PDB file of C-alpha atoms in Angstrom:
ATOM      1  CA  MET A  25       3.187  -4.277   9.843  1.00 92.00           C
ATOM      2  CA  HIS A  26       6.323  -4.644  11.939  1.00 92.00           C
ATOM      3  CA  VAL A  27       8.345  -7.463  10.359  1.00 95.00           C
ATOM      4  CA  ALA A  28      11.478  -9.166  11.698  1.00 96.00           C
ATOM      5  CA  SER A  29      14.587  -9.647   9.566  1.00 97.00           C
ATOM      6  CA  ASP A  30      13.653 -13.310   9.052  1.00 97.00           C
ATOM      7  CA  GLY A  31      10.298 -12.360   7.556  1.00 96.00           C
ATOM      8  CA  ARG A  32       8.255 -13.131  10.665  1.00 97.00           C
ATOM      9  CA  ILE A  33       5.415 -10.676  11.310  1.00 96.00           C
ATOM     10  CA  ILE A  34       5.740  -9.276  14.817  1.00 95.00           C
ATOM     11  CA  GLU A  35       2.812  -6.882  14.933  1.00 95.00           C
ATOM     12  CA  ARG A  36       0.174  -5.286  12.781  1.00 95.00           C
ATOM     13  CA  LEU A  37      -1.394  -1.892  13.369  1.00 95.00           C
ATOM     14  CA  VAL A  38      -5.030  -1.783  12.297  1.00 96.00           C
ATOM     15  CA  LEU A  39      -8.038   0.506  12.389  1.00 95.00           C
ATOM     16  CA  PHE A  40     -10.129   0.615  15.520  1.00 95.00           C
ATOM     17  CA  GLY A  41     -13.084  -1.714  15.045  1.00 93.00           C
ATOM     18  CA  ILE A  42     -11.491  -4.491  12.987  1.00 93.00           C
ATOM     19  CA  GLU A  43      -9.172  -5.990  15.606  1.00 94.00           C
ATOM     20  CA  VAL A  44     -11.860  -8.521  16.566  1.00 93.00           C
ATOM     21  CA  ASP A  45     -11.915  -9.838  12.997  1.00 94.00           C
ATOM     22  CA  LEU A  46      -8.197 -10.612  13.336  1.00 95.00           C
ATOM     23  CA  ALA A  47      -8.292 -12.186  16.782  1.00 92.00           C
ATOM     24  CA  ASN A  48      -6.931 -15.510  15.492  1.00 95.00           C
ATOM     25  CA  ALA A  49      -3.821 -14.007  13.908  1.00 95.00           C
ATOM     26  CA  SER A  50      -0.505 -15.597  14.907  1.00 95.00           C
ATOM     27  CA  TYR A  51       1.007 -12.200  15.658  1.00 96.00           C
ATOM     28  CA  ARG A  52       0.010  -9.224  17.761  1.00 95.00           C
ATOM     29  CA  ILE A  53      -2.846  -7.060  16.502  1.00 96.00           C
ATOM     30  CA  ARG A  54      -2.888  -3.509  17.814  1.00 94.00           C
ATOM     31  CA  ALA A  55      -5.935  -1.294  17.193  1.00 95.00           C
ATOM     32  CA  ALA A  56      -4.298   2.087  16.759  1.00 94.00           C
ATOM     33  CA  LEU A  57      -5.492   3.921  13.653  1.00 96.00           C
ATOM     34  CA  PRO A  58      -8.643   6.052  13.364  1.00 96.00           C
ATOM     35  CA  ALA A  59     -11.653   4.059  12.190  1.00 96.00           C
ATOM     36  CA  ILE A  60     -12.432   6.732   9.601  1.00 97.00           C
ATOM     37  CA  LEU A  61      -9.609   5.348   7.436  1.00 97.00           C
ATOM     38  CA  ALA A  62     -12.012   2.558   6.500  1.00 96.00           C
ATOM     39  CA  ARG A  63     -13.452   5.186   4.161  1.00 96.00           C
ATOM     40  CA  ARG A  64     -10.388   5.021   1.942  1.00 96.00           C
ATOM     41  CA  HIS A  65     -11.118   4.488  -1.721  1.00 96.00           C
ATOM     42  CA  LEU A  66     -10.204   1.049  -3.104  1.00 94.00           C
ATOM     43  CA  ASN A  67      -6.417   0.772  -3.566  1.00 93.00           C
ATOM     44  CA  ARG A  68      -5.896   4.266  -2.134  1.00 95.00           C
ATOM     45  CA  GLY A  69      -4.587   3.538   1.361  1.00 95.00           C
ATOM     46  CA  PHE A  70      -1.190   4.336   2.880  1.00 95.00           C
ATOM     47  CA  GLU A  71       1.196   4.850  -0.026  1.00 93.00           C
ATOM     48  CA  GLY A  72       4.057   6.717   1.593  1.00 92.00           C
ATOM     49  CA  ILE A  73       5.871   5.800   4.805  1.00 95.00           C
ATOM     50  CA  ALA A  74       8.986   7.243   6.399  1.00 97.00           C
ATOM     51  CA  VAL A  75      10.902   7.017   9.669  1.00 96.00           C
ATOM     52  CA  SER A  76      12.330   9.967  11.575  1.00 96.00           C
ATOM     53  CA  PRO A  77      16.157  10.201  11.654  1.00 94.00           C
ATOM     54  CA  ASP A  78      16.168   9.266  15.356  1.00 96.00           C
ATOM     55  CA  GLU A  79      13.841   6.294  14.572  1.00 96.00           C
ATOM     56  CA  ARG A  80      11.334   7.373  17.238  1.00 97.00           C
ATOM     57  CA  PHE A  81       8.485   8.116  14.852  1.00 98.00           C
ATOM     58  CA  LEU A  82       6.868   6.736  11.730  1.00 97.00           C
ATOM     59  CA  TYR A  83       5.094   8.921   9.207  1.00 98.00           C
ATOM     60  CA  ALA A  84       2.386   7.466   6.969  1.00 97.00           C
ATOM     61  CA  MET A  85       0.320   9.241   4.350  1.00 98.00           C
ATOM     62  CA  MET A  86      -2.837   8.315   2.487  1.00 98.00           C
ATOM     63  CA  GLN A  87      -2.403   8.165  -1.275  1.00 97.00           C
ATOM     64  CA  ASN A  88      -5.594  10.150  -1.873  1.00 98.00           C
ATOM     65  CA  PRO A  89      -8.343  11.855   0.100  1.00 98.00           C
ATOM     66  CA  LEU A  90     -10.880   9.543   1.690  1.00 98.00           C
ATOM     67  CA  ALA A  91     -14.139   8.602  -0.015  1.00 97.00           C
ATOM     68  CA  ASN A  92     -15.871  10.329   2.873  1.00 97.00           C
ATOM     69  CA  PRO A  93     -18.798  10.167   2.858  1.00 97.00           C
ATOM     70  CA  ASP A  94     -18.867   8.834  -0.701  1.00 96.00           C
ATOM     71  CA  VAL A  95     -16.955   8.403  -3.962  1.00 96.00           C
ATOM     72  CA  ALA A  96     -18.160  11.778  -5.209  1.00 96.00           C
ATOM     73  CA  ALA A  97     -16.279  13.455  -2.341  1.00 96.00           C
ATOM     74  CA  TYR A  98     -13.153  11.415  -3.106  1.00 97.00           C
ATOM     75  CA  LYS A  99     -13.192  12.520  -6.738  1.00 96.00           C
ATOM     76  CA  ARG A 100     -13.309  16.222  -5.848  1.00 96.00           C
ATOM     77  CA  ALA A 101     -11.314  16.460  -2.610  1.00 97.00           C
ATOM     78  CA  LYS A 102      -7.745  17.775  -2.291  1.00 98.00           C
ATOM     79  CA  ALA A 103      -7.234  17.166   1.449  1.00 98.00           C
ATOM     80  CA  THR A 104      -5.374  13.965   2.251  1.00 98.00           C
ATOM     81  CA  ARG A 105      -4.173  12.827   5.683  1.00 98.00           C
ATOM     82  CA  LEU A 106      -0.670  12.356   7.077  1.00 98.00           C
ATOM     83  CA  PHE A 107      -0.072  10.553  10.390  1.00 98.00           C
ATOM     84  CA  LYS A 108       2.763  10.688  12.908  1.00 98.00           C
ATOM     85  CA  ILE A 109       3.068   7.447  14.921  1.00 97.00           C
ATOM     86  CA  GLU A 110       5.269   6.501  17.882  1.00 96.00           C
ATOM     87  CA  ALA A 111       7.424   3.636  16.652  1.00 94.00           C
ATOM     88  CA  ALA A 112       7.779   2.027  20.097  1.00 92.00           C
ATOM     89  CA  THR A 113       4.072   1.980  20.948  1.00 92.00           C
ATOM     90  CA  GLY A 114       2.301   2.169  17.586  1.00 92.00           C
ATOM     91  CA  LYS A 115       0.280   5.060  18.967  1.00 95.00           C
ATOM     92  CA  PRO A 116      -0.598   7.918  16.596  1.00 97.00           C
ATOM     93  CA  VAL A 117       0.388  11.288  18.057  1.00 98.00           C
ATOM     94  CA  GLY A 118      -0.457  13.526  15.119  1.00 98.00           C
ATOM     95  CA  GLU A 119      -2.719  13.793  12.085  1.00 98.00           C
ATOM     96  CA  TYR A 120      -2.188  16.560   9.547  1.00 98.00           C
ATOM     97  CA  VAL A 121      -3.859  17.706   6.363  1.00 98.00           C
ATOM     98  CA  TYR A 122      -1.859  17.868   3.148  1.00 98.00           C
ATOM     99  CA  GLU A 123      -3.576  19.598   0.242  1.00 98.00           C
ATOM    100  CA  LEU A 124      -2.900  18.153  -3.190  1.00 98.00           C
ATOM    101  CA  GLU A 125      -2.269  20.498  -6.083  1.00 97.00           C
ATOM    102  CA  PRO A 126      -5.166  20.997  -8.537  1.00 96.00           C
ATOM    103  CA  HIS A 127      -5.090  18.467 -11.357  1.00 96.00           C
ATOM    104  CA  GLN A 128      -4.704  21.287 -13.885  1.00 95.00           C
ATOM    105  CA  ALA A 129      -1.213  21.973 -12.444  1.00 94.00           C
ATOM    106  CA  PHE A 130       0.104  18.655 -13.816  1.00 95.00           C
ATOM    107  CA  THR A 131       0.605  20.004 -17.293  1.00 93.00           C
ATOM    108  CA  ASP A 132       2.406  17.004 -18.796  1.00 94.00           C
ATOM    109  CA  ASP A 133      -0.742  14.954 -18.140  1.00 93.00           C
ATOM    110  CA  SER A 134      -3.309  16.349 -20.541  1.00 87.00           C
ATOM    111  CA  ASP A 135      -5.656  13.448 -19.783  1.00 86.00           C
ATOM    112  CA  ALA A 136      -5.745  14.254 -16.045  1.00 85.00           C
ATOM    113  CA  ASN A 137      -9.261  15.644 -16.022  1.00 88.00           C
ATOM    114  CA  LYS A 138     -10.335  14.966 -12.437  1.00 93.00           C
ATOM    115  CA  GLN A 139      -8.821  15.733  -9.050  1.00 96.00           C
ATOM    116  CA  SER A 140      -8.564  12.063  -8.059  1.00 96.00           C
ATOM    117  CA  ASP A 141      -5.923  11.586 -10.780  1.00 96.00           C
ATOM    118  CA  VAL A 142      -3.477  13.368  -8.442  1.00 97.00           C
ATOM    119  CA  ARG A 143      -1.939  11.127  -5.784  1.00 97.00           C
ATOM    120  CA  ILE A 144       0.848  10.673  -3.260  1.00 97.00           C
ATOM    121  CA  SER A 145       3.483   8.030  -3.973  1.00 96.00           C
ATOM    122  CA  GLU A 146       6.249   8.508  -1.422  1.00 96.00           C
ATOM    123  CA  LEU A 147       7.532  10.197   1.736  1.00 96.00           C
ATOM    124  CA  SER A 148      11.089  10.673   2.940  1.00 96.00           C
ATOM    125  CA  ALA A 149      12.125  12.240   6.254  1.00 96.00           C
ATOM    126  CA  PHE A 150      15.111  14.567   6.386  1.00 94.00           C
ATOM    127  CA  GLY A 151      14.672  15.848   9.947  1.00 93.00           C
ATOM    128  CA  ALA A 152      12.408  15.770  12.979  1.00 94.00           C
ATOM    129  CA  ASP A 153       8.903  16.246  11.520  1.00 97.00           C
ATOM    130  CA  LYS A 154      10.431  17.393   8.219  1.00 97.00           C
ATOM    131  CA  LEU A 155       9.381  15.441   5.133  1.00 97.00           C
ATOM    132  CA  VAL A 156       9.576  15.567   1.390  1.00 97.00           C
ATOM    133  CA  VAL A 157       6.347  14.451  -0.315  1.00 98.00           C
ATOM    134  CA  LEU A 158       6.112  13.009  -3.832  1.00 98.00           C
ATOM    135  CA  GLU A 159       2.949  14.170  -5.555  1.00 98.00           C
ATOM    136  CA  ARG A 160       2.243  12.985  -9.096  1.00 96.00           C
ATOM    137  CA  VAL A 161      -0.058  11.933 -11.901  1.00 96.00           C
ATOM    138  CA  THR A 162       1.707   9.832 -14.552  1.00 93.00           C
ATOM    139  CA  HIS A 163       4.029  12.056 -16.534  1.00 94.00           C
ATOM    140  CA  THR A 164       4.227  14.941 -14.050  1.00 96.00           C
ATOM    141  CA  THR A 165       6.022  14.718 -10.702  1.00 96.00           C
ATOM    142  CA  LYS A 166       6.189  17.355  -7.988  1.00 97.00           C
ATOM    143  CA  LEU A 167       8.224  17.187  -4.777  1.00 97.00           C
ATOM    144  CA  TYR A 168       7.330  19.369  -1.804  1.00 97.00           C
ATOM    145  CA  ALA A 169       9.026  19.747   1.560  1.00 97.00           C
ATOM    146  CA  VAL A 170       6.751  20.098   4.596  1.00 98.00           C
ATOM    147  CA  ASN A 171       7.288  20.697   8.295  1.00 97.00           C
ATOM    148  CA  LEU A 172       4.559  19.308  10.547  1.00 98.00           C
ATOM    149  CA  SER A 173       4.816  22.358  12.794  1.00 98.00           C
ATOM    150  CA  SER A 174       3.240  24.400   9.978  1.00 98.00           C
ATOM    151  CA  GLY A 175      -0.142  22.625  10.089  1.00 98.00           C
ATOM    152  CA  SER A 176      -3.037  21.867  12.430  1.00 98.00           C
ATOM    153  CA  ASN A 177      -3.023  18.587  14.352  1.00 98.00           C
ATOM    154  CA  ILE A 178      -6.550  17.181  13.913  1.00 98.00           C
ATOM    155  CA  LEU A 179      -5.980  13.812  15.598  1.00 97.00           C
ATOM    156  CA  GLY A 180      -8.935  12.881  17.803  1.00 96.00           C
ATOM    157  CA  THR A 181     -11.077  15.796  16.637  1.00 97.00           C
ATOM    158  CA  LYS A 182     -14.511  15.598  15.064  1.00 97.00           C
ATOM    159  CA  TRP A 183     -12.818  15.228  11.674  1.00 97.00           C
ATOM    160  CA  ASP A 184     -11.939  11.648  12.681  1.00 97.00           C
ATOM    161  CA  ASP A 185     -15.618  10.942  13.379  1.00 96.00           C
ATOM    162  CA  ILE A 186     -17.463   9.275  10.497  1.00 94.00           C
ATOM    163  CA  SER A 187     -20.686  10.989  11.594  1.00 96.00           C
ATOM    164  CA  THR A 188     -19.281  14.506  11.044  1.00 97.00           C
ATOM    165  CA  MET A 189     -21.063  16.105   8.106  1.00 97.00           C
ATOM    166  CA  PRO A 190     -20.044  17.791   5.958  1.00 97.00           C
ATOM    167  CA  SER A 191     -16.811  15.855   6.150  1.00 97.00           C
ATOM    168  CA  LEU A 192     -13.248  17.155   6.010  1.00 97.00           C
ATOM    169  CA  GLU A 193     -13.156  16.051   2.380  1.00 97.00           C
ATOM    170  CA  GLN A 194     -16.169  18.210   1.534  1.00 97.00           C
ATOM    171  CA  VAL A 195     -15.310  21.568   3.103  1.00 96.00           C
ATOM    172  CA  SER A 196     -12.937  24.462   2.623  1.00 95.00           C
ATOM    173  CA  LEU A 197     -10.165  24.164   5.206  1.00 96.00           C
ATOM    174  CA  VAL A 198     -10.106  27.931   5.691  1.00 93.00           C
ATOM    175  CA  SER A 199     -13.798  27.925   6.563  1.00 94.00           C
ATOM    176  CA  ILE A 200     -13.273  25.436   9.410  1.00 95.00           C
ATOM    177  CA  GLY A 201     -10.044  26.904  10.763  1.00 95.00           C
ATOM    178  CA  ILE A 202      -7.743  24.036   9.770  1.00 97.00           C
ATOM    179  CA  LYS A 203      -4.295  24.987   8.554  1.00 98.00           C
ATOM    180  CA  PRO A 204      -2.922  22.553   5.967  1.00 98.00           C
ATOM    181  CA  LEU A 205       0.798  21.844   5.846  1.00 98.00           C
ATOM    182  CA  THR A 206       2.828  24.579   4.195  1.00 98.00           C
ATOM    183  CA  LYS A 207       4.477  23.235   1.037  1.00 98.00           C
ATOM    184  CA  VAL A 208       7.879  24.292  -0.287  1.00 96.00           C
ATOM    185  CA  LYS A 209       8.514  23.185  -3.871  1.00 96.00           C
ATOM    186  CA  TRP A 210      11.664  21.129  -4.411  1.00 95.00           C
ATOM    187  CA  LEU A 211      11.019  19.713  -7.865  1.00 95.00           C
ATOM    188  CA  ASP A 212       8.577  20.063 -10.757  1.00 96.00           C
ATOM    189  CA  SER A 213       9.310  17.651 -13.594  1.00 95.00           C
ATOM    190  CA  THR A 214       7.705  20.002 -16.119  1.00 93.00           C
ATOM    191  CA  GLU A 215      10.652  22.347 -15.557  1.00 94.00           C
ATOM    192  CA  ARG A 216      13.218  19.689 -16.579  1.00 92.00           C
ATOM    193  CA  ASP A 217      13.705  17.340 -19.528  1.00 91.00           C
ATOM    194  CA  ASP A 218      15.513  14.499 -17.723  1.00 91.00           C
ATOM    195  CA  ILE A 219      12.714  13.218 -15.439  1.00 93.00           C
ATOM    196  CA  PRO A 220      11.025   9.974 -16.589  1.00 91.00           C
ATOM    197  CA  SER A 221       7.348   9.190 -16.140  1.00 92.00           C
ATOM    198  CA  LYS A 222       5.859   7.574 -13.026  1.00 93.00           C
ATOM    199  CA  ILE A 223       8.429   8.650 -10.453  1.00 95.00           C
ATOM    200  CA  GLU A 224       7.376   6.733  -7.332  1.00 95.00           C
ATOM    201  CA  GLY A 225      10.448   6.595  -5.085  1.00 95.00           C
ATOM    202  CA  VAL A 226      12.509   9.323  -3.449  1.00 96.00           C
ATOM    203  CA  ALA A 227      15.408   9.310  -1.000  1.00 95.00           C
ATOM    204  CA  ILE A 228      17.662  11.947   0.484  1.00 94.00           C
ATOM    205  CA  ILE A 229      21.400  11.439   0.910  1.00 93.00           C
ATOM    206  CA  PRO A 230      22.754  14.158   3.217  1.00 89.00           C
ATOM    207  CA  PRO A 231      24.033  16.713   2.864  1.00 90.00           C
ATOM    208  CA  ASP A 232      23.022  17.660  -0.664  1.00 93.00           C
ATOM    209  CA  THR A 233      21.754  14.768  -2.812  1.00 95.00           C
ATOM    210  CA  LEU A 234      18.232  13.820  -3.853  1.00 95.00           C
ATOM    211  CA  VAL A 235      17.634  10.413  -5.476  1.00 96.00           C
ATOM    212  CA  ILE A 236      14.503   9.517  -7.446  1.00 96.00           C
ATOM    213  CA  ILE A 237      13.420   6.333  -9.229  1.00 96.00           C
ATOM    214  CA  ASN A 238      10.550   5.506 -11.559  1.00 95.00           C
ATOM    215  CA  ASP A 239       8.128   2.582 -11.660  1.00 93.00           C
ATOM    216  CA  ASN A 240       8.626   0.805 -14.997  1.00 91.00           C
ATOM    217  CA  ASP A 241       5.405  -1.260 -14.675  1.00 89.00           C
ATOM    218  CA  PHE A 242       7.350  -4.448 -15.420  1.00 89.00           C
ATOM    219  CA  GLY A 243       8.430  -3.004 -18.764  1.00 86.00           C
ATOM    220  CA  ILE A 244       5.079  -3.901 -20.305  1.00 88.00           C
ATOM    221  CA  GLU A 245       5.015  -0.708 -22.381  1.00 87.00           C
ATOM    222  CA  GLY A 246       8.780  -0.528 -22.845  1.00 86.00           C
ATOM    223  CA  ALA A 247       9.619   1.726 -19.893  1.00 87.00           C
ATOM    224  CA  ARG A 248      13.002   1.146 -18.260  1.00 91.00           C
ATOM    225  CA  THR A 249      14.033   1.714 -14.676  1.00 94.00           C
ATOM    226  CA  LYS A 250      15.910   4.964 -14.255  1.00 94.00           C
ATOM    227  CA  ILE A 251      17.612   6.243 -11.104  1.00 96.00           C
ATOM    228  CA  LEU A 252      18.581   9.905 -10.977  1.00 96.00           C
ATOM    229  CA  ARG A 253      20.856  11.661  -8.503  1.00 96.00           C
ATOM    230  CA  LEU A 254      19.975  15.339  -8.289  1.00 95.00           C
ATOM    231  CA  LYS A 255      21.315  18.277  -6.356  1.00 94.00           C
ATOM    232  CA  LEU A 256      19.044  19.263  -3.486  1.00 91.00           C
ATOM    233  CA  PRO A 257      17.360  22.558  -4.376  1.00 86.00           C
ATOM    234  CA  LEU A 258      17.591  23.856  -0.810  1.00 84.00           C
ATOM    235  CA  PRO A 259      19.900  23.127   2.157  1.00 83.00           C
ATOM    236  CA  LEU A 260      18.666  20.558   4.691  1.00 83.00           C
ATOM    237  CA  VAL A 261      17.604  22.779   7.573  1.00 75.00           C
TER     238      VAL A 261
END
């Protein structure tokens, strides 16, 4: 949603096919997103959003792979989708595949026994089409930098068609000629002893500072909010 500073909703971007259901809304409804996103698993929609430094583009990423064609595919899949959207028009101009790490790589989460335990919680842009992605379970957090130029743009291809079988979530990307985004590791919480559980927010303060914050879940289990300022592991280039 595009929201004014006074809280008024100006516009909402929705999946193709549901704009008719929202025809009586008091704000503009724009059908812009691929209909296949209706296959998202419950509570696993867009979880990370970022804006390019020049404010021309939005980036939005699904928290997990789609349940496409079913929940069994969601539980096994590693390929989640990242979109590049023109801020002025709401029109998507890119769709890229980001491959999650295998659940076994999150070694501080011994109870992570299925691939769907791994999820995306945040994006932050540090350049044109350059993003840092927060990938996590509960106790293990990994940050990766990606450049959209490193991956295949699948927007508008058969992989956005619900009828395509096997689906993107069911196949090996190599076997279908899709190049996932190249990932450069910035942070792995298992290599440090000062990172709290459930890191869900990340920001970059140029030229050399990374800021992360945890979700304390309202303090129900005694967790406290912790904000950490860290040195960027690599220069912003």
